[in-house]
Amino acid sequence: MHHIYQQLGVSPAVYSYGEKLLASLKERFEQIDSVAEYNQCKVLAAMQKNRVNATHFAATTGYGYNDDGRDNLERVYADVFHTEAALVRPQITCGTHALAVALSANLLPGDELLSPVGRPYDTLEEVIGIRESKCSLKEYGVTYAQADLKEDGSFDYGAIRRAITPRTKLITIQRSKGYATRPSFSVEQIGELIAFCKSVKPDVKCMVDNCYGEFVELREPSDVGADMVVGSLIKNPGGGLAPIGGYICGSRECVDRCAYRLSAPGLGQEVGANLGLMPALYQGLFLSPTVVSGALKGAVFAANLYESLGFSCVPNASEPRHDIIQAVTLGSREAMVAFCKGIQAAAPVDSYVTPEPWAMPGYDDEVIMAAGAFVQGSSIELSADGPIRPPYAVYFQGGLTWYHAKLGILMSVQKLLEAGLIRLP
Ligand SMILES: *Cc1c(COP(=O)(O)O)cnc(C)c1O
């Protein structure tokens, strides 16, 4: 084993250090495996109930009327998430698009949107109109209110109660911290928040941005009262095989509106050819629980390894996980570059490329990104990125297999060591 790792660029010292640490993670990994096992069964049960067969993998083109493969995939998603309906489409281009559809379909002029968990994900700021943008909800007369989290990251129920008004139509709850420093929320916490909001205003709709959270726990937010759960297929539920797409699972009423918004009023879910993507979307969902477990093991391994090297990690080495994101505060530009070089060097695609900090549109600071993915921009595949600014944190996620995630993390340590930025204890 030393030999094959050495061939890939990991020194025997780094490999042995990793192995020693891994020995202490046996129990954590067993827990992750048992969640994956449960979720695998959940996905299989949904596929069996809906009698998935080869006819569902056929390509359709044009309008896509009577696309049974597409319609059945939506029934499978609805059963996995225990919802009345689902919209799962390659025409949903990304997570932001899915969220924008869900919001704009279910908010009308004069309505108010409330985020009870602080600022939403960066790209949603323009969807909502927190940052001025053409076609934002704000332009259409939908207002936005926000209740910030308390200092310790918990819900500020007093502030939330005050923020709910007769105009509050929809509440948006982001499960994952995304690129913020707040904690991610457990499904149980989300359930408590939804119950509270509905106790204040029983007819309010609750939407959960489920990005990076699918199959991390036994339950999904739709099991604890969410009217809609929304996510991207090039993250967890696509299992690395979906080349594009997004999903919205929820009540028939909410999902119907989303379908009319996505295509056109009157057309709804009836149109939208599958373009031959059904095999990837079905098989990706089938693999997703296992893929997510590999990514989670990578995140837990990284937190433990980097904490032992003296870096602070969110979540920390021992905390329970509610999504697949791992933040590591590296403290310098040089360390961020070295970390990303390691991740890149471990990739199956573009491993020979050297990542460099770069000025990117939409960001104030330079950004560094490492990704060597089969699907461009896929973040269920092993990837790392971060803005070059204090505290110099990288956000690390994904890995289609645990062994690839492990190699990436070991390579990142190797590059930090070679740059003289760390010493092994
Ligand atoms: C990734 C992500 C999004 C947006 O998804 P894109 O596919 O990048 O548009 C929204 N919310 C959260 C929490 C995310 O992690």
Coordinates of N, CA and C in Angstrom, one line a residue, residues 60-186:
T60 N -36.3 10.6 -25.0 CA -37.4 11.4 -25.7 C -36.8 12.7 -26.1
T61 N -37.5 13.2 -27.2 CA -37.0 14.5 -27.7 C -38.3 15.4 -28.0
G62 N -38.1 16.6 -28.5 CA -39.2 17.4 -28.8 C -40.0 17.9 -27.6
Y63 N -41.3 17.8 -27.6 CA -42.1 18.2 -26.5 C -41.9 17.3 -25.3
G64 N -41.7 16.0 -25.6 CA -41.6 15.1 -24.4 C -43.0 14.7 -23.8
Y65 N -44.1 14.7 -24.7 CA -45.4 14.3 -24.2 C -45.3 12.8 -23.8
N66 N -46.0 12.4 -22.8 CA -46.1 11.0 -22.3 C -44.7 10.4 -22.1
D67 N -43.8 11.2 -21.5 CA -42.5 10.7 -21.2 C -42.6 9.9 -19.9
D68 N -42.7 8.5 -20.1 CA -43.0 7.7 -18.9 C -41.7 7.6 -18.0
G69 N -40.6 7.6 -18.6 CA -39.3 7.5 -17.8 C -39.2 8.7 -16.9
R70 N -39.4 9.9 -17.5 CA -39.4 11.1 -16.7 C -40.5 11.1 -15.6
D71 N -41.7 10.8 -16.0 CA -42.8 10.8 -15.0 C -42.5 9.8 -13.9
N72 N -42.0 8.7 -14.2 CA -41.8 7.6 -13.2 C -40.6 8.0 -12.3
L73 N -39.6 8.7 -12.8 CA -38.5 9.2 -12.0 C -39.0 10.2 -11.0
E74 N -40.0 11.0 -11.4 CA -40.6 11.9 -10.5 C -41.4 11.2 -9.4
R75 N -42.0 10.1 -9.7 CA -42.7 9.3 -8.7 C -41.7 8.7 -7.7
V76 N -40.6 8.2 -8.3 CA -39.6 7.7 -7.4 C -39.0 8.7 -6.4
Y77 N -38.7 9.9 -6.9 CA -38.2 11.0 -6.0 C -39.3 11.3 -5.0
A78 N -40.5 11.4 -5.4 CA -41.6 11.7 -4.4 C -41.6 10.6 -3.3
D79 N -41.4 9.4 -3.7 CA -41.5 8.3 -2.7 C -40.3 8.4 -1.8
V80 N -39.1 8.7 -2.4 CA -37.9 8.8 -1.5 C -38.0 9.9 -0.5
F81 N -38.6 11.0 -0.9 CA -38.7 12.2 0.0 C -40.0 12.2 0.7
H82 N -40.9 11.2 0.5 CA -42.2 11.1 1.1 C -43.0 12.3 0.9
T83 N -43.1 12.7 -0.4 CA -43.9 13.9 -0.7 C -45.0 13.5 -1.7
E84 N -46.0 14.3 -1.9 CA -47.1 14.0 -2.8 C -46.6 14.1 -4.3
A85 N -45.6 15.0 -4.5 CA -45.2 15.2 -5.9 C -43.8 15.6 -6.0
A86 N -43.2 15.5 -7.2 CA -41.8 15.9 -7.5 C -41.6 16.4 -8.9
L87 N -40.7 17.4 -9.0 CA -40.4 17.9 -10.3 C -38.8 17.6 -10.4
V88 N -38.4 16.7 -11.3 CA -37.0 16.4 -11.5 C -36.7 16.5 -12.9
R89 N -35.9 17.5 -13.3 CA -35.7 17.8 -14.7 C -34.3 18.2 -15.1
P90 N -33.9 17.7 -16.3 CA -32.6 18.3 -16.8 C -32.8 19.8 -17.2
Q91 N -34.1 20.2 -17.4 CA -34.3 21.6 -17.8 C -34.1 22.5 -16.6
I92 N -34.0 22.0 -15.4 CA -33.6 22.8 -14.2 C -32.1 22.8 -14.3
T93 N -31.5 23.9 -14.5 CA -30.0 23.9 -14.9 C -29.1 23.8 -13.7
C94 N -29.5 24.1 -12.5 CA -28.6 24.1 -11.3 C -29.5 24.3 -10.1
G95 N -28.8 24.3 -9.0 CA -29.5 24.4 -7.7 C -30.2 25.8 -7.6
T96 N -29.5 26.8 -8.0 CA -30.0 28.2 -7.9 C -31.3 28.3 -8.8
H97 N -31.3 27.7 -9.9 CA -32.4 27.7 -10.8 C -33.6 27.0 -10.1
A98 N -33.4 25.8 -9.5 CA -34.4 25.1 -8.8 C -35.0 26.0 -7.7
L99 N -34.2 26.6 -7.0 CA -34.7 27.5 -5.9 C -35.4 28.7 -6.4
A100 N -34.9 29.3 -7.5 CA -35.6 30.4 -8.1 C -37.0 30.0 -8.6
V101 N -37.1 28.8 -9.2 CA -38.4 28.4 -9.7 C -39.3 28.2 -8.5
A102 N -38.8 27.5 -7.5 CA -39.7 27.2 -6.3 C -40.2 28.5 -5.7
L103 N -39.3 29.5 -5.6 CA -39.7 30.8 -4.9 C -40.6 31.6 -5.8
S104 N -40.3 31.7 -7.1 CA -41.1 32.6 -7.9 C -42.4 32.0 -8.3
A105 N -42.5 30.7 -8.2 CA -43.8 30.0 -8.5 C -44.8 30.2 -7.3
N106 N -44.2 30.3 -6.1 CA -45.1 30.3 -4.9 C -45.2 31.6 -4.2
L107 N -44.7 32.7 -4.8 CA -44.8 34.0 -4.2 C -45.4 35.0 -5.3
L108 N -46.3 35.7 -4.9 CA -47.0 36.7 -5.8 C -46.8 38.1 -5.3
P109 N -47.0 39.1 -6.2 CA -46.8 40.5 -5.8 C -47.5 40.8 -4.5
G110 N -46.8 41.4 -3.6 CA -47.4 41.8 -2.3 C -47.1 40.8 -1.2
D111 N -46.6 39.6 -1.6 CA -46.2 38.6 -0.6 C -44.9 38.9 0.0
E112 N -44.6 38.3 1.1 CA -43.3 38.5 1.7 C -42.6 37.1 1.9
L113 N -41.3 37.1 1.6 CA -40.5 35.9 1.9 C -39.7 36.1 3.1
L114 N -39.6 35.1 4.0 CA -38.8 35.3 5.2 C -37.7 34.2 5.3
S115 N -36.5 34.6 5.6 CA -35.5 33.7 6.0 C -35.2 33.8 7.5
P116 N -35.6 32.7 8.2 CA -35.4 32.8 9.7 C -34.0 32.3 10.1
V117 N -33.1 32.1 9.1 CA -31.8 31.5 9.4 C -30.7 32.4 8.9
G118 N -30.9 33.7 8.9 CA -29.9 34.7 8.4 C -29.8 34.7 6.9
R119 N -28.7 35.3 6.4 CA -28.6 35.5 5.0 C -28.5 34.2 4.2
P120 N -29.2 34.2 3.1 CA -29.2 32.9 2.3 C -27.9 32.8 1.4
Y121 N -27.8 31.7 0.8 CA -26.6 31.4 -0.1 C -26.4 32.6 -1.1
D122 N -25.2 32.9 -1.4 CA -24.8 34.0 -2.2 C -25.7 34.2 -3.5
T123 N -25.8 33.1 -4.3 CA -26.5 33.3 -5.5 C -28.0 33.6 -5.3
L124 N -28.6 33.3 -4.1 CA -30.0 33.7 -3.9 C -30.2 35.1 -3.6
E125 N -29.1 35.8 -3.3 CA -29.2 37.3 -3.0 C -29.8 38.0 -4.2
E126 N -29.3 37.6 -5.4 CA -29.8 38.2 -6.6 C -31.2 37.7 -7.0
V127 N -31.5 36.5 -6.7 CA -32.8 35.9 -7.0 C -33.8 36.7 -6.2
I128 N -33.5 36.9 -4.9 CA -34.5 37.6 -4.0 C -34.5 39.1 -4.3
G129 N -33.3 39.6 -4.6 CA -33.2 41.1 -4.8 C -32.5 41.8 -3.6
I130 N -31.8 41.0 -2.8 CA -31.0 41.6 -1.7 C -29.9 42.3 -2.3
R131 N -29.3 41.8 -3.4 CA -28.5 42.5 -4.3 C -29.3 42.8 -5.5
E132 N -29.3 44.0 -6.0 CA -30.1 44.4 -7.1 C -29.8 43.5 -8.3
S133 N -30.9 43.0 -9.0 CA -30.7 42.2 -10.2 C -31.9 42.3 -11.0
K134 N -31.7 42.2 -12.3 CA -32.9 42.1 -13.2 C -33.7 40.9 -12.9
C135 N -35.0 41.0 -13.0 CA -35.9 39.9 -12.8 C -35.9 39.3 -11.4
S136 N -35.4 40.0 -10.4 CA -35.4 39.5 -9.0 C -36.8 39.5 -8.5
L137 N -37.1 38.8 -7.4 CA -38.4 38.8 -6.8 C -38.8 40.2 -6.4
K138 N -37.8 41.0 -6.0 CA -38.1 42.3 -5.5 C -38.7 43.1 -6.7
E139 N -38.2 43.0 -7.9 CA -38.7 43.7 -9.0 C -40.2 43.4 -9.3
Y140 N -40.6 42.1 -8.9 CA -42.0 41.7 -9.1 C -42.8 42.0 -7.9
G141 N -42.3 42.8 -6.9 CA -43.1 43.2 -5.8 C -43.2 42.2 -4.7
V142 N -42.2 41.3 -4.6 CA -42.2 40.4 -3.5 C -41.1 40.9 -2.5
T143 N -41.5 41.2 -1.3 CA -40.5 41.7 -0.3 C -39.9 40.6 0.5
Y144 N -38.8 41.0 1.1 CA -38.0 40.0 1.8 C -37.7 40.4 3.3
A145 N -37.8 39.5 4.2 CA -37.5 39.8 5.6 C -36.5 38.7 6.1
Q146 N -35.8 39.1 7.1 CA -34.8 38.1 7.6 C -34.7 38.2 9.1
A147 N -34.6 37.0 9.7 CA -34.3 37.0 11.2 C -32.9 36.3 11.3
D148 N -32.0 37.0 11.9 CA -30.7 36.4 12.0 C -30.6 35.4 13.1
L149 N -29.6 34.5 13.0 CA -29.4 33.5 14.0 C -28.8 34.2 15.2
K150 N -28.9 33.6 16.4 CA -28.3 34.1 17.6 C -26.8 33.9 17.5
E151 N -26.1 34.6 18.4 CA -24.6 34.5 18.4 C -24.1 33.0 18.3
D152 N -24.8 32.2 19.1 CA -24.3 30.8 19.1 C -24.8 29.9 18.0
G153 N -25.4 30.5 17.0 CA -25.9 29.8 15.8 C -27.3 29.2 16.0
S154 N -28.0 29.4 17.1 CA -29.3 28.9 17.3 C -30.4 29.8 16.7
F155 N -31.6 29.3 16.6 CA -32.7 30.1 16.0 C -33.1 31.1 17.1
D156 N -33.4 32.4 16.6 CA -33.9 33.4 17.5 C -35.4 33.5 17.4
Y157 N -36.1 32.6 18.1 CA -37.5 32.5 18.0 C -38.3 33.8 18.2
G158 N -37.8 34.6 19.1 CA -38.4 35.9 19.4 C -38.4 36.7 18.1
A159 N -37.3 36.8 17.5 CA -37.1 37.6 16.3 C -37.9 37.0 15.1
I160 N -38.0 35.7 15.1 CA -38.8 35.0 14.0 C -40.3 35.3 14.2
R161 N -40.7 35.2 15.4 CA -42.1 35.5 15.7 C -42.5 37.0 15.2
R162 N -41.6 37.9 15.5 CA -41.8 39.3 15.2 C -41.8 39.5 13.7
A163 N -41.0 38.7 13.0 CA -40.8 38.9 11.5 C -41.9 38.3 10.7
I164 N -42.7 37.4 11.3 CA -43.9 36.8 10.6 C -45.0 37.8 10.6
T165 N -45.5 38.2 9.4 CA -46.6 39.1 9.3 C -47.7 38.5 8.5
P166 N -48.9 39.2 8.4 CA -49.9 38.6 7.6 C -49.5 38.4 6.1
R167 N -48.4 39.2 5.7 CA -48.0 39.1 4.3 C -47.0 37.9 4.1
T168 N -46.5 37.3 5.2 CA -45.5 36.3 5.1 C -46.1 35.0 4.4
K169 N -45.7 34.7 3.2 CA -46.3 33.7 2.5 C -45.4 32.4 2.5
L170 N -44.1 32.7 2.4 CA -43.1 31.5 2.3 C -41.9 31.8 3.2
I171 N -41.5 30.6 3.8 CA -40.3 30.7 4.7 C -39.3 29.8 4.0
T172 N -38.1 30.4 3.9 CA -37.0 29.6 3.2 C -35.9 29.3 4.3
I173 N -35.6 28.0 4.4 CA -34.7 27.5 5.4 C -33.5 26.8 4.6
Q174 N -32.3 27.3 4.8 CA -31.2 26.7 4.2 C -30.5 25.7 5.2
R175 N -30.5 24.4 4.7 CA -30.0 23.3 5.6 C -28.5 23.4 5.8
S176 N -27.8 23.6 4.7 CA -26.3 23.6 4.8 C -25.8 25.0 5.0
K177 N -24.6 25.1 5.6 CA -24.1 26.5 5.9 C -23.6 27.1 4.6
G178 N -23.4 26.3 3.5 CA -22.9 26.9 2.3 C -21.5 27.4 2.5
Y179 N -21.3 28.7 2.1 CA -20.0 29.3 2.4 C -20.0 30.3 3.5
A180 N -20.9 30.0 4.5 CA -20.9 30.9 5.7 C -20.3 30.1 6.9
T181 N -20.1 30.8 8.0 CA -19.4 30.2 9.1 C -20.4 29.6 10.1
R182 N -21.7 29.8 9.9 CA -22.7 29.3 10.8 C -22.8 27.8 10.7
P183 N -23.4 27.1 11.7 CA -23.5 25.7 11.6 C -24.5 25.3 10.6
S184 N -24.4 24.1 10.1 CA -25.5 23.5 9.3 C -26.6 22.9 10.3
F185 N -27.8 22.8 9.8 CA -28.9 22.4 10.7 C -29.2 20.9 10.5
S186 N -29.5 20.2 11.6 CA -30.0 18.9 11.5 C -31.4 18.9 11.0

